[in-house]
mmCIF file of N, CA and C in Angstrom:
data_model
loop_
_atom_site.group_PDB
_atom_site.id
_atom_site.type_symbol
_atom_site.label_atom_id
_atom_site.label_comp_id
_atom_site.label_asym_id
_atom_site.label_seq_id
_atom_site.Cartn_x
_atom_site.Cartn_y
_atom_site.Cartn_z
ATOM 1 N N MET A 4 173.572 167.278 94.845
ATOM 2 C CA MET A 4 174.493 167.560 95.935
ATOM 3 C C MET A 4 175.886 167.751 95.358
ATOM 4 N N LEU A 5 176.492 168.827 95.706
ATOM 5 C CA LEU A 5 177.882 169.027 95.354
ATOM 6 C C LEU A 5 178.746 168.349 96.410
ATOM 7 N N LEU A 6 179.803 167.745 95.962
ATOM 8 C CA LEU A 6 180.722 167.149 96.923
ATOM 9 C C LEU A 6 181.539 168.259 97.555
ATOM 10 N N THR A 7 181.712 168.173 98.849
ATOM 11 C CA THR A 7 182.441 169.212 99.565
ATOM 12 C C THR A 7 183.903 168.819 99.740
ATOM 13 N N LYS A 8 184.632 169.701 100.407
ATOM 14 C CA LYS A 8 186.039 169.425 100.721
ATOM 15 C C LYS A 8 186.165 168.171 101.586
ATOM 16 N N ALA A 9 185.132 167.866 102.380
ATOM 17 C CA ALA A 9 185.183 166.671 103.232
ATOM 18 C C ALA A 9 185.404 165.414 102.392
ATOM 19 N N SER A 10 184.712 165.301 101.273
ATOM 20 C CA SER A 10 184.895 164.142 100.387
ATOM 21 C C SER A 10 186.288 164.131 99.776
ATOM 22 N N GLU A 11 186.721 165.291 99.312
ATOM 23 C CA GLU A 11 188.060 165.397 98.722
ATOM 24 C C GLU A 11 189.130 164.999 99.738
ATOM 25 N N TYR A 12 189.046 165.533 100.952
ATOM 26 C CA TYR A 12 190.048 165.249 101.973
ATOM 27 C C TYR A 12 189.992 163.793 102.420
ATOM 28 N N ALA A 13 188.798 163.229 102.470
ATOM 29 C CA ALA A 13 188.661 161.815 102.831
ATOM 30 C C ALA A 13 189.376 160.946 101.802
ATOM 31 N N LEU A 14 189.129 161.209 100.537
ATOM 32 C CA LEU A 14 189.763 160.410 99.483
ATOM 33 C C LEU A 14 191.281 160.594 99.463
ATOM 34 N N LEU A 15 191.736 161.832 99.593
ATOM 35 C CA LEU A 15 193.179 162.082 99.613
ATOM 36 C C LEU A 15 193.848 161.375 100.798
ATOM 37 N N SER A 16 193.209 161.432 101.957
ATOM 38 C CA SER A 16 193.754 160.777 103.155
ATOM 39 C C SER A 16 193.822 159.271 102.969
ATOM 40 N N LEU A 17 192.772 158.700 102.387
ATOM 41 C CA LEU A 17 192.753 157.253 102.171
ATOM 42 C C LEU A 17 193.835 156.819 101.188
ATOM 43 N N VAL A 18 194.082 157.641 100.178
ATOM 44 C CA VAL A 18 195.154 157.326 99.228
ATOM 45 C C VAL A 18 196.507 157.300 99.955
ATOM 46 N N LEU A 19 196.764 158.299 100.787
ATOM 47 C CA LEU A 19 198.027 158.327 101.531
ATOM 48 C C LEU A 19 198.140 157.120 102.462
ATOM 49 N N MET A 20 197.054 156.767 103.125
ATOM 50 C CA MET A 20 197.085 155.609 104.029
ATOM 51 C C MET A 20 197.280 154.312 103.266
ATOM 52 N N ALA A 21 196.657 154.190 102.112
ATOM 53 C CA ALA A 21 196.794 152.974 101.314
ATOM 54 C C ALA A 21 198.224 152.791 100.824
ATOM 55 N N ARG A 22 198.915 153.883 100.590
ATOM 56 C CA ARG A 22 200.302 153.823 100.114
ATOM 57 C C ARG A 22 201.308 153.669 101.248
ATOM 58 N N SER A 23 200.839 153.775 102.470
ATOM 59 C CA SER A 23 201.725 153.725 103.632
ATOM 60 C C SER A 23 201.801 152.313 104.193
ATOM 61 N N GLU A 24 202.933 151.991 104.755
ATOM 62 C CA GLU A 24 203.146 150.686 105.390
ATOM 63 C C GLU A 24 202.692 150.692 106.844
ATOM 64 N N LYS A 25 202.404 151.870 107.374
ATOM 65 C CA LYS A 25 202.067 151.990 108.800
ATOM 66 C C LYS A 25 200.846 152.875 108.972
ATOM 67 N N GLN A 26 200.341 152.916 110.204
ATOM 68 C CA GLN A 26 199.222 153.817 110.485
ATOM 69 C C GLN A 26 199.697 155.259 110.395
ATOM 70 N N GLU A 27 198.764 156.137 110.112
ATOM 71 C CA GLU A 27 199.085 157.548 109.941
ATOM 72 C C GLU A 27 198.347 158.362 110.997
ATOM 73 N N ASP A 28 199.032 159.354 111.579
ATOM 74 C CA ASP A 28 198.367 160.199 112.572
ATOM 75 C C ASP A 28 197.817 161.455 111.896
ATOM 76 N N VAL A 29 196.864 162.082 112.553
ATOM 77 C CA VAL A 29 196.168 163.245 111.997
ATOM 78 C C VAL A 29 197.135 164.394 111.730
ATOM 79 N N ASP A 30 198.060 164.637 112.650
ATOM 80 C CA ASP A 30 199.013 165.746 112.467
ATOM 81 C C ASP A 30 199.816 165.584 111.183
ATOM 82 N N THR A 31 200.348 164.395 110.979
ATOM 83 C CA THR A 31 201.155 164.136 109.785
ATOM 84 C C THR A 31 200.327 164.280 108.516
ATOM 85 N N LEU A 32 199.138 163.684 108.518
ATOM 86 C CA LEU A 32 198.280 163.772 107.333
ATOM 87 C C LEU A 32 197.872 165.212 107.038
ATOM 88 N N SER A 33 197.489 165.950 108.063
ATOM 89 C CA SER A 33 197.037 167.328 107.828
ATOM 90 C C SER A 33 198.177 168.190 107.283
ATOM 91 N N LYS A 34 199.398 167.953 107.766
ATOM 92 C CA LYS A 34 200.550 168.705 107.246
ATOM 93 C C LYS A 34 200.845 168.324 105.805
ATOM 94 N N ARG A 35 200.818 167.036 105.515
ATOM 95 C CA ARG A 35 201.101 166.582 104.152
ATOM 96 C C ARG A 35 200.073 167.101 103.146
ATOM 97 N N LEU A 36 198.818 167.185 103.605
ATOM 98 C CA LEU A 36 197.748 167.631 102.712
ATOM 99 C C LEU A 36 197.518 169.144 102.765
ATOM 100 N N GLY A 37 198.123 169.799 103.759
ATOM 101 C CA GLY A 37 197.962 171.237 103.893
ATOM 102 C C GLY A 37 196.541 171.650 104.261
ATOM 103 N N ILE A 38 195.927 170.886 105.171
ATOM 104 C CA ILE A 38 194.553 171.174 105.576
ATOM 105 C C ILE A 38 194.445 171.249 107.097
ATOM 106 N N SER A 39 193.327 171.750 107.557
ATOM 107 C CA SER A 39 193.077 171.908 108.988
ATOM 108 C C SER A 39 193.101 170.572 109.716
ATOM 109 N N ARG A 40 193.844 170.523 110.800
ATOM 110 C CA ARG A 40 193.944 169.307 111.606
ATOM 111 C C ARG A 40 192.593 168.918 112.194
ATOM 112 N N SER A 41 191.871 169.897 112.743
ATOM 113 C CA SER A 41 190.593 169.585 113.399
ATOM 114 C C SER A 41 189.543 169.104 112.389
ATOM 115 N N PHE A 42 189.523 169.714 111.204
ATOM 116 C CA PHE A 42 188.577 169.284 110.173
ATOM 117 C C PHE A 42 188.901 167.872 109.718
ATOM 118 N N LEU A 43 190.168 167.590 109.488
ATOM 119 C CA LEU A 43 190.580 166.259 109.065
ATOM 120 C C LEU A 43 190.280 165.225 110.146
ATOM 121 N N ALA A 44 190.505 165.580 111.404
ATOM 122 C CA ALA A 44 190.229 164.648 112.505
ATOM 123 C C ALA A 44 188.760 164.231 112.503
ATOM 124 N N LYS A 45 187.858 165.167 112.273
ATOM 125 C CA LYS A 45 186.424 164.844 112.222
ATOM 126 C C LYS A 45 186.113 163.899 111.066
ATOM 127 N N ILE A 46 186.724 164.154 109.930
ATOM 128 C CA ILE A 46 186.498 163.297 108.760
ATOM 129 C C ILE A 46 186.995 161.882 109.042
ATOM 130 N N LEU A 47 188.208 161.769 109.573
ATOM 131 C CA LEU A 47 188.781 160.453 109.837
ATOM 132 C C LEU A 47 187.999 159.699 110.904
ATOM 133 N N GLN A 48 187.507 160.402 111.900
ATOM 134 C CA GLN A 48 186.685 159.754 112.929
ATOM 135 C C GLN A 48 185.392 159.215 112.321
ATOM 136 N N SER A 49 184.818 159.952 111.406
ATOM 137 C CA SER A 49 183.613 159.486 110.722
ATOM 138 C C SER A 49 183.910 158.236 109.895
ATOM 139 N N LEU A 50 185.038 158.244 109.192
ATOM 140 C CA LEU A 50 185.435 157.075 108.400
ATOM 141 C C LEU A 50 185.688 155.864 109.300
ATOM 142 N N ALA A 51 186.231 156.097 110.484
ATOM 143 C CA ALA A 51 186.464 155.003 111.432
ATOM 144 C C ALA A 51 185.137 154.470 111.972
ATOM 145 N N ARG A 52 184.228 155.366 112.303
ATOM 146 C CA ARG A 52 182.904 154.936 112.799
ATOM 147 C C ARG A 52 182.172 154.079 111.776
ATOM 148 N N ASP A 53 182.386 154.386 110.508
ATOM 149 C CA ASP A 53 181.693 153.667 109.443
ATOM 150 C C ASP A 53 182.462 152.440 108.944
ATOM 151 N N GLY A 54 183.546 152.067 109.632
ATOM 152 C CA GLY A 54 184.256 150.833 109.312
ATOM 153 C C GLY A 54 185.201 150.908 108.125
ATOM 154 N N ILE A 55 185.521 152.110 107.683
ATOM 155 C CA ILE A 55 186.467 152.267 106.569
ATOM 156 C C ILE A 55 187.893 152.312 107.106
ATOM 157 N N LEU A 56 188.051 152.954 108.254
ATOM 158 C CA LEU A 56 189.345 153.044 108.928
ATOM 159 C C LEU A 56 189.271 152.361 110.284
ATOM 160 N N VAL A 57 190.426 152.043 110.798
ATOM 161 C CA VAL A 57 190.545 151.602 112.185
ATOM 162 C C VAL A 57 191.355 152.678 112.902
ATOM 163 N N SER A 58 190.953 152.984 114.116
ATOM 164 C CA SER A 58 191.596 154.033 114.894
ATOM 165 C C SER A 58 192.420 153.404 116.004
ATOM 166 N N TYR A 59 193.651 153.891 116.159
ATOM 167 C CA TYR A 59 194.536 153.433 117.221
ATOM 168 C C TYR A 59 194.748 154.577 118.203
ATOM 169 N N LYS A 60 194.530 154.299 119.472
ATOM 170 C CA LYS A 60 194.664 155.316 120.525
ATOM 171 C C LYS A 60 196.090 155.336 121.067
ATOM 172 N N GLY A 61 196.398 156.399 121.776
ATOM 173 C CA GLY A 61 197.686 156.474 122.455
ATOM 174 C C GLY A 61 198.680 157.373 121.773
ATOM 175 N N ALA A 62 199.875 157.436 122.378
ATOM 176 C CA ALA A 62 200.936 158.321 121.893
ATOM 177 C C ALA A 62 201.349 157.989 120.463
ATOM 178 N N LYS A 63 201.314 156.735 120.113
ATOM 179 C CA LYS A 63 201.685 156.328 118.755
ATOM 180 C C LYS A 63 200.453 155.928 117.958
ATOM 181 N N GLY A 64 199.326 156.532 118.321
ATOM 182 C CA GLY A 64 198.064 156.214 117.665
ATOM 183 C C GLY A 64 197.966 156.801 116.277
ATOM 184 N N GLY A 65 196.863 156.539 115.659
ATOM 185 C CA GLY A 65 196.628 157.042 114.314
ATOM 186 C C GLY A 65 195.507 156.270 113.646
ATOM 187 N N PHE A 66 195.523 156.261 112.343
ATOM 188 C CA PHE A 66 194.485 155.601 111.564
ATOM 189 C C PHE A 66 195.132 154.730 110.490
ATOM 190 N N ALA A 67 194.419 153.675 110.139
ATOM 191 C CA ALA A 67 194.832 152.799 109.045
ATOM 192 C C ALA A 67 193.578 152.261 108.374
ATOM 193 N N LEU A 68 193.718 151.812 107.147
ATOM 194 C CA LEU A 68 192.575 151.220 106.445
ATOM 195 C C LEU A 68 192.105 149.987 107.205
ATOM 196 N N ASP A 69 190.806 149.830 107.306
ATOM 197 C CA ASP A 69 190.234 148.661 107.967
ATOM 198 C C ASP A 69 189.899 147.565 106.961
ATOM 199 N N LYS A 70 190.002 147.887 105.668
ATOM 200 C CA LYS A 70 189.731 146.927 104.602
ATOM 201 C C LYS A 70 190.755 147.144 103.493
ATOM 202 N N GLU A 71 190.793 146.230 102.600
ATOM 203 C CA GLU A 71 191.646 146.379 101.422
ATOM 204 C C GLU A 71 191.081 147.498 100.536
ATOM 205 N N PRO A 72 191.946 148.242 99.840
ATOM 206 C CA PRO A 72 191.458 149.302 98.945
ATOM 207 C C PRO A 72 190.421 148.810 97.925
ATOM 208 N N SER A 73 190.533 147.572 97.505
ATOM 209 C CA SER A 73 189.577 147.026 96.531
ATOM 210 C C SER A 73 188.201 146.775 97.138
ATOM 211 N N GLU A 74 188.103 146.838 98.457
ATOM 212 C CA GLU A 74 186.821 146.613 99.143
ATOM 213 C C GLU A 74 186.168 147.920 99.603
ATOM 214 N N ILE A 75 186.816 149.039 99.366
ATOM 215 C CA ILE A 75 186.294 150.334 99.801
ATOM 216 C C ILE A 75 185.723 151.060 98.592
ATOM 217 N N THR A 76 184.401 151.219 98.556
ATOM 218 C CA THR A 76 183.794 151.903 97.414
ATOM 219 C C THR A 76 183.854 153.427 97.611
ATOM 220 N N ILE A 77 183.910 154.108 96.514
ATOM 221 C CA ILE A 77 183.939 155.571 96.555
ATOM 222 C C ILE A 77 182.634 156.104 97.145
ATOM 223 N N ARG A 78 181.544 155.419 96.862
ATOM 224 C CA ARG A 78 180.258 155.853 97.428
ATOM 225 C C ARG A 78 180.284 155.812 98.952
ATOM 226 N N GLU A 79 180.804 154.740 99.535
ATOM 227 C CA GLU A 79 180.802 154.661 101.001
ATOM 228 C C GLU A 79 181.723 155.714 101.616
ATOM 229 N N VAL A 80 182.805 156.036 100.945
ATOM 230 C CA VAL A 80 183.708 157.074 101.447
ATOM 231 C C VAL A 80 183.005 158.435 101.429
ATOM 232 N N ILE A 81 182.391 158.757 100.303
ATOM 233 C CA ILE A 81 181.722 160.047 100.176
ATOM 234 C C ILE A 81 180.564 160.162 101.161
ATOM 235 N N GLU A 82 179.757 159.118 101.272
ATOM 236 C CA GLU A 82 178.619 159.183 102.191
ATOM 237 C C GLU A 82 179.073 159.281 103.644
ATOM 238 N N SER A 83 180.188 158.665 103.975
ATOM 239 C CA SER A 83 180.723 158.771 105.332
ATOM 240 C C SER A 83 181.254 160.179 105.583
ATOM 241 N N ALA A 84 181.999 160.707 104.632
ATOM 242 C CA ALA A 84 182.580 162.045 104.786
ATOM 243 C C ALA A 84 181.507 163.132 104.814
ATOM 244 N N GLU A 85 180.493 162.986 103.973
ATOM 245 C CA GLU A 85 179.442 163.993 103.874
ATOM 246 C C GLU A 85 178.369 163.809 104.946
ATOM 247 N N LYS A 86 178.334 162.633 105.549
ATOM 248 C CA LYS A 86 177.345 162.292 106.593
ATOM 249 C C LYS A 86 175.907 162.329 106.071
ATOM 250 N N ARG A 87 175.746 161.975 104.809
ATOM 251 C CA ARG A 87 174.414 161.874 104.214
ATOM 252 C C ARG A 87 174.529 161.117 102.889
ATOM 253 N N PRO A 88 173.403 160.583 102.433
ATOM 254 C CA PRO A 88 173.422 159.888 101.139
ATOM 255 C C PRO A 88 173.743 160.858 100.003
ATOM 256 N N ILE A 89 174.258 160.335 98.934
ATOM 257 C CA ILE A 89 174.567 161.137 97.761
ATOM 258 C C ILE A 89 173.295 161.268 96.932
ATOM 259 N N ASN A 90 172.630 162.378 97.058
ATOM 260 C CA ASN A 90 171.442 162.657 96.261
ATOM 261 C C ASN A 90 171.750 163.852 95.382
ATOM 262 N N ILE A 91 171.693 163.621 94.087
ATOM 263 C CA ILE A 91 172.027 164.660 93.134
ATOM 264 C C ILE A 91 170.921 165.708 93.077
ATOM 265 N N PHE A 92 169.699 165.272 93.281
ATOM 266 C CA PHE A 92 168.554 166.175 93.226
ATOM 267 C C PHE A 92 167.772 166.071 94.522
ATOM 268 N N GLU A 93 166.892 166.998 94.743
ATOM 269 C CA GLU A 93 166.038 166.990 95.932
ATOM 270 C C GLU A 93 164.978 165.904 95.837
ATOM 271 N N CYS A 94 164.836 165.310 94.688
ATOM 272 C CA CYS A 94 163.789 164.308 94.479
ATOM 273 C C CYS A 94 163.959 163.098 95.386
ATOM 274 N N SER A 95 162.821 162.561 95.762
ATOM 275 C CA SER A 95 162.789 161.327 96.536
ATOM 276 C C SER A 95 163.022 160.161 95.587
ATOM 277 N N SER A 96 163.452 159.035 96.123
ATOM 278 C CA SER A 96 163.622 157.852 95.277
ATOM 279 C C SER A 96 162.271 157.217 94.939
ATOM 280 N N SER A 97 161.205 157.720 95.537
ATOM 281 C CA SER A 97 159.858 157.223 95.272
ATOM 282 C C SER A 97 158.934 158.407 94.955
ATOM 283 N N GLN A 98 158.170 158.293 93.894
ATOM 284 C CA GLN A 98 157.264 159.377 93.521
ATOM 285 C C GLN A 98 156.230 159.654 94.613
ATOM 286 N N GLU A 99 155.818 158.627 95.327
ATOM 287 C CA GLU A 99 154.779 158.829 96.345
ATOM 288 C C GLU A 99 155.269 159.618 97.549
ATOM 289 N N PHE A 100 156.592 159.712 97.752
ATOM 290 C CA PHE A 100 157.137 160.463 98.883
ATOM 291 C C PHE A 100 157.771 161.791 98.448
ATOM 292 N N CYS A 101 157.329 162.312 97.330
ATOM 293 C CA CYS A 101 157.840 163.576 96.801
ATOM 294 C C CYS A 101 157.637 164.687 97.829
ATOM 295 N N SER A 102 158.717 165.409 98.138
ATOM 296 C CA SER A 102 158.642 166.465 99.146
ATOM 297 C C SER A 102 157.757 167.633 98.720
ATOM 298 N N SER A 103 157.570 167.817 97.415
ATOM 299 C CA SER A 103 156.721 168.913 96.947
ATOM 300 C C SER A 103 155.254 168.488 96.819
ATOM 301 N N GLY A 104 154.991 167.196 96.967
ATOM 302 C CA GLY A 104 153.626 166.701 96.836
ATOM 303 C C GLY A 104 153.145 166.615 95.399
ATOM 304 N N LYS A 105 154.063 166.700 94.447
ATOM 305 C CA LYS A 105 153.697 166.688 93.032
ATOM 306 C C LYS A 105 154.200 165.432 92.319
ATOM 307 N N GLY A 106 154.613 164.449 93.070
ATOM 308 C CA GLY A 106 155.220 163.262 92.490
ATOM 309 C C GLY A 106 154.356 162.509 91.509
ATOM 310 N N ASP A 107 153.045 162.493 91.743
ATOM 311 C CA ASP A 107 152.150 161.731 90.871
ATOM 312 C C ASP A 107 152.117 162.245 89.444
ATOM 313 N N PHE A 108 152.395 163.536 89.248
ATOM 314 C CA PHE A 108 152.318 164.077 87.893
ATOM 315 C C PHE A 108 153.628 164.740 87.453
ATOM 316 N N CYS A 109 154.718 164.454 88.145
ATOM 317 C CA CYS A 109 156.015 165.025 87.778
ATOM 318 C C CYS A 109 156.571 164.280 86.556
ATOM 319 N N VAL A 110 156.785 165.002 85.498
ATOM 320 C CA VAL A 110 157.252 164.371 84.262
ATOM 321 C C VAL A 110 158.770 164.159 84.233
ATOM 322 N N ILE A 111 159.502 164.852 85.106
ATOM 323 C CA ILE A 111 160.959 164.666 85.083
ATOM 324 C C ILE A 111 161.442 163.655 86.119
ATOM 325 N N TRP A 112 160.577 163.216 87.037
ATOM 326 C CA TRP A 112 161.001 162.270 88.063
ATOM 327 C C TRP A 112 161.611 161.002 87.472
ATOM 328 N N PRO A 113 161.021 160.367 86.454
ATOM 329 C CA PRO A 113 161.642 159.148 85.911
ATOM 330 C C PRO A 113 163.077 159.376 85.433
ATOM 331 N N PHE A 114 163.300 160.505 84.758
ATOM 332 C CA PHE A 114 164.653 160.835 84.299
ATOM 333 C C PHE A 114 165.605 161.012 85.486
ATOM 334 N N LEU A 115 165.184 161.820 86.482
ATOM 335 C CA LEU A 115 166.036 162.087 87.637
ATOM 336 C C LEU A 115 166.335 160.813 88.418
ATOM 337 N N ASN A 116 165.360 159.959 88.534
ATOM 338 C CA ASN A 116 165.552 158.696 89.244
ATOM 339 C C ASN A 116 166.559 157.801 88.513
ATOM 340 N N LYS A 117 166.453 157.719 87.187
ATOM 341 C CA LYS A 117 167.412 156.921 86.399
ATOM 342 C C LYS A 117 168.820 157.502 86.510
ATOM 343 N N PHE A 118 168.905 158.823 86.459
ATOM 344 C CA PHE A 118 170.193 159.498 86.567
ATOM 345 C C PHE A 118 170.842 159.213 87.922
ATOM 346 N N GLN A 119 170.053 159.315 88.990
ATOM 347 C CA GLN A 119 170.562 159.027 90.331
ATOM 348 C C GLN A 119 171.044 157.587 90.418
ATOM 349 N N GLN A 120 170.290 156.656 89.839
ATOM 350 C CA GLN A 120 170.675 155.240 89.886
ATOM 351 C C GLN A 120 171.999 155.008 89.163
ATOM 352 N N LYS A 121 172.203 155.681 88.040
ATOM 353 C CA LYS A 121 173.469 155.535 87.306
ATOM 354 C C LYS A 121 174.645 156.066 88.129
ATOM 355 N N ILE A 122 174.436 157.173 88.804
ATOM 356 C CA ILE A 122 175.485 157.734 89.651
ATOM 357 C C ILE A 122 175.778 156.789 90.818
ATOM 358 N N ASP A 123 174.727 156.285 91.464
ATOM 359 C CA ASP A 123 174.904 155.335 92.570
ATOM 360 C C ASP A 123 175.672 154.098 92.102
ATOM 361 N N ASP A 124 175.270 153.552 90.953
ATOM 362 C CA ASP A 124 175.942 152.359 90.421
ATOM 363 C C ASP A 124 177.408 152.639 90.106
ATOM 364 N N PHE A 125 177.679 153.799 89.512
ATOM 365 C CA PHE A 125 179.049 154.177 89.179
ATOM 366 C C PHE A 125 179.915 154.260 90.436
ATOM 367 N N LEU A 126 179.424 154.967 91.461
ATOM 368 C CA LEU A 126 180.198 155.142 92.694
ATOM 369 C C LEU A 126 180.301 153.850 93.501
ATOM 370 N N ASP A 127 179.303 152.985 93.410
ATOM 371 C CA ASP A 127 179.371 151.665 94.055
ATOM 372 C C ASP A 127 180.383 150.762 93.352
ATOM 373 N N GLY A 128 180.518 150.961 92.045
ATOM 374 C CA GLY A 128 181.401 150.109 91.242
ATOM 375 C C GLY A 128 182.853 150.561 91.236
ATOM 376 N N MET A 129 183.125 151.763 91.701
ATOM 377 C CA MET A 129 184.495 152.276 91.724
ATOM 378 C C MET A 129 185.058 152.157 93.137
ATOM 379 N N THR A 130 186.279 151.661 93.239
ATOM 380 C CA THR A 130 186.901 151.473 94.548
ATOM 381 C C THR A 130 188.133 152.342 94.711
ATOM 382 N N LEU A 131 188.587 152.408 95.945
ATOM 383 C CA LEU A 131 189.812 153.131 96.253
ATOM 384 C C LEU A 131 190.984 152.569 95.450
ATOM 385 N N ASP A 132 190.979 151.287 95.237
ATOM 386 C CA ASP A 132 192.037 150.622 94.475
ATOM 387 C C ASP A 132 192.156 151.214 93.070
ATOM 388 N N GLU A 133 191.041 151.587 92.473
ATOM 389 C CA GLU A 133 191.065 152.163 91.130
ATOM 390 C C GLU A 133 191.658 153.561 91.120
ATOM 391 N N ILE A 134 191.529 154.286 92.217
ATOM 392 C CA ILE A 134 192.136 155.609 92.311
ATOM 393 C C ILE A 134 193.644 155.480 92.457
ATOM 394 N N LEU A 135 194.062 154.458 93.196
ATOM 395 C CA LEU A 135 195.491 154.248 93.411
ATOM 396 C C LEU A 135 196.189 153.926 92.098
#
């Protein structure tokens, strides 16, 4: 899976919020980042639904981090922004559930599975705090 602009914008927005003393509104963030307001709003709403951000309603509403930057993993941000797990390959995490039906004799599955695990561990081990 290639990471899309949604992941990039989610991370950039979180960095700006982490550096801010106050909540940030979508208009301000989209202008600062030079990106579409509606696209950013969808990303931030997803991050709020997943407990990464807290959303404030009203005229002075906006978004703020719901946790400390050291508690927000890069994996959870990407999976929230992309709305799916980070799978580098089409392979299943289990040979018996191979979508092609060839899992029992696939010689590259062990390699792909180890590679995916290393990526998962890396992204689980890296936090927003490390980006800051």
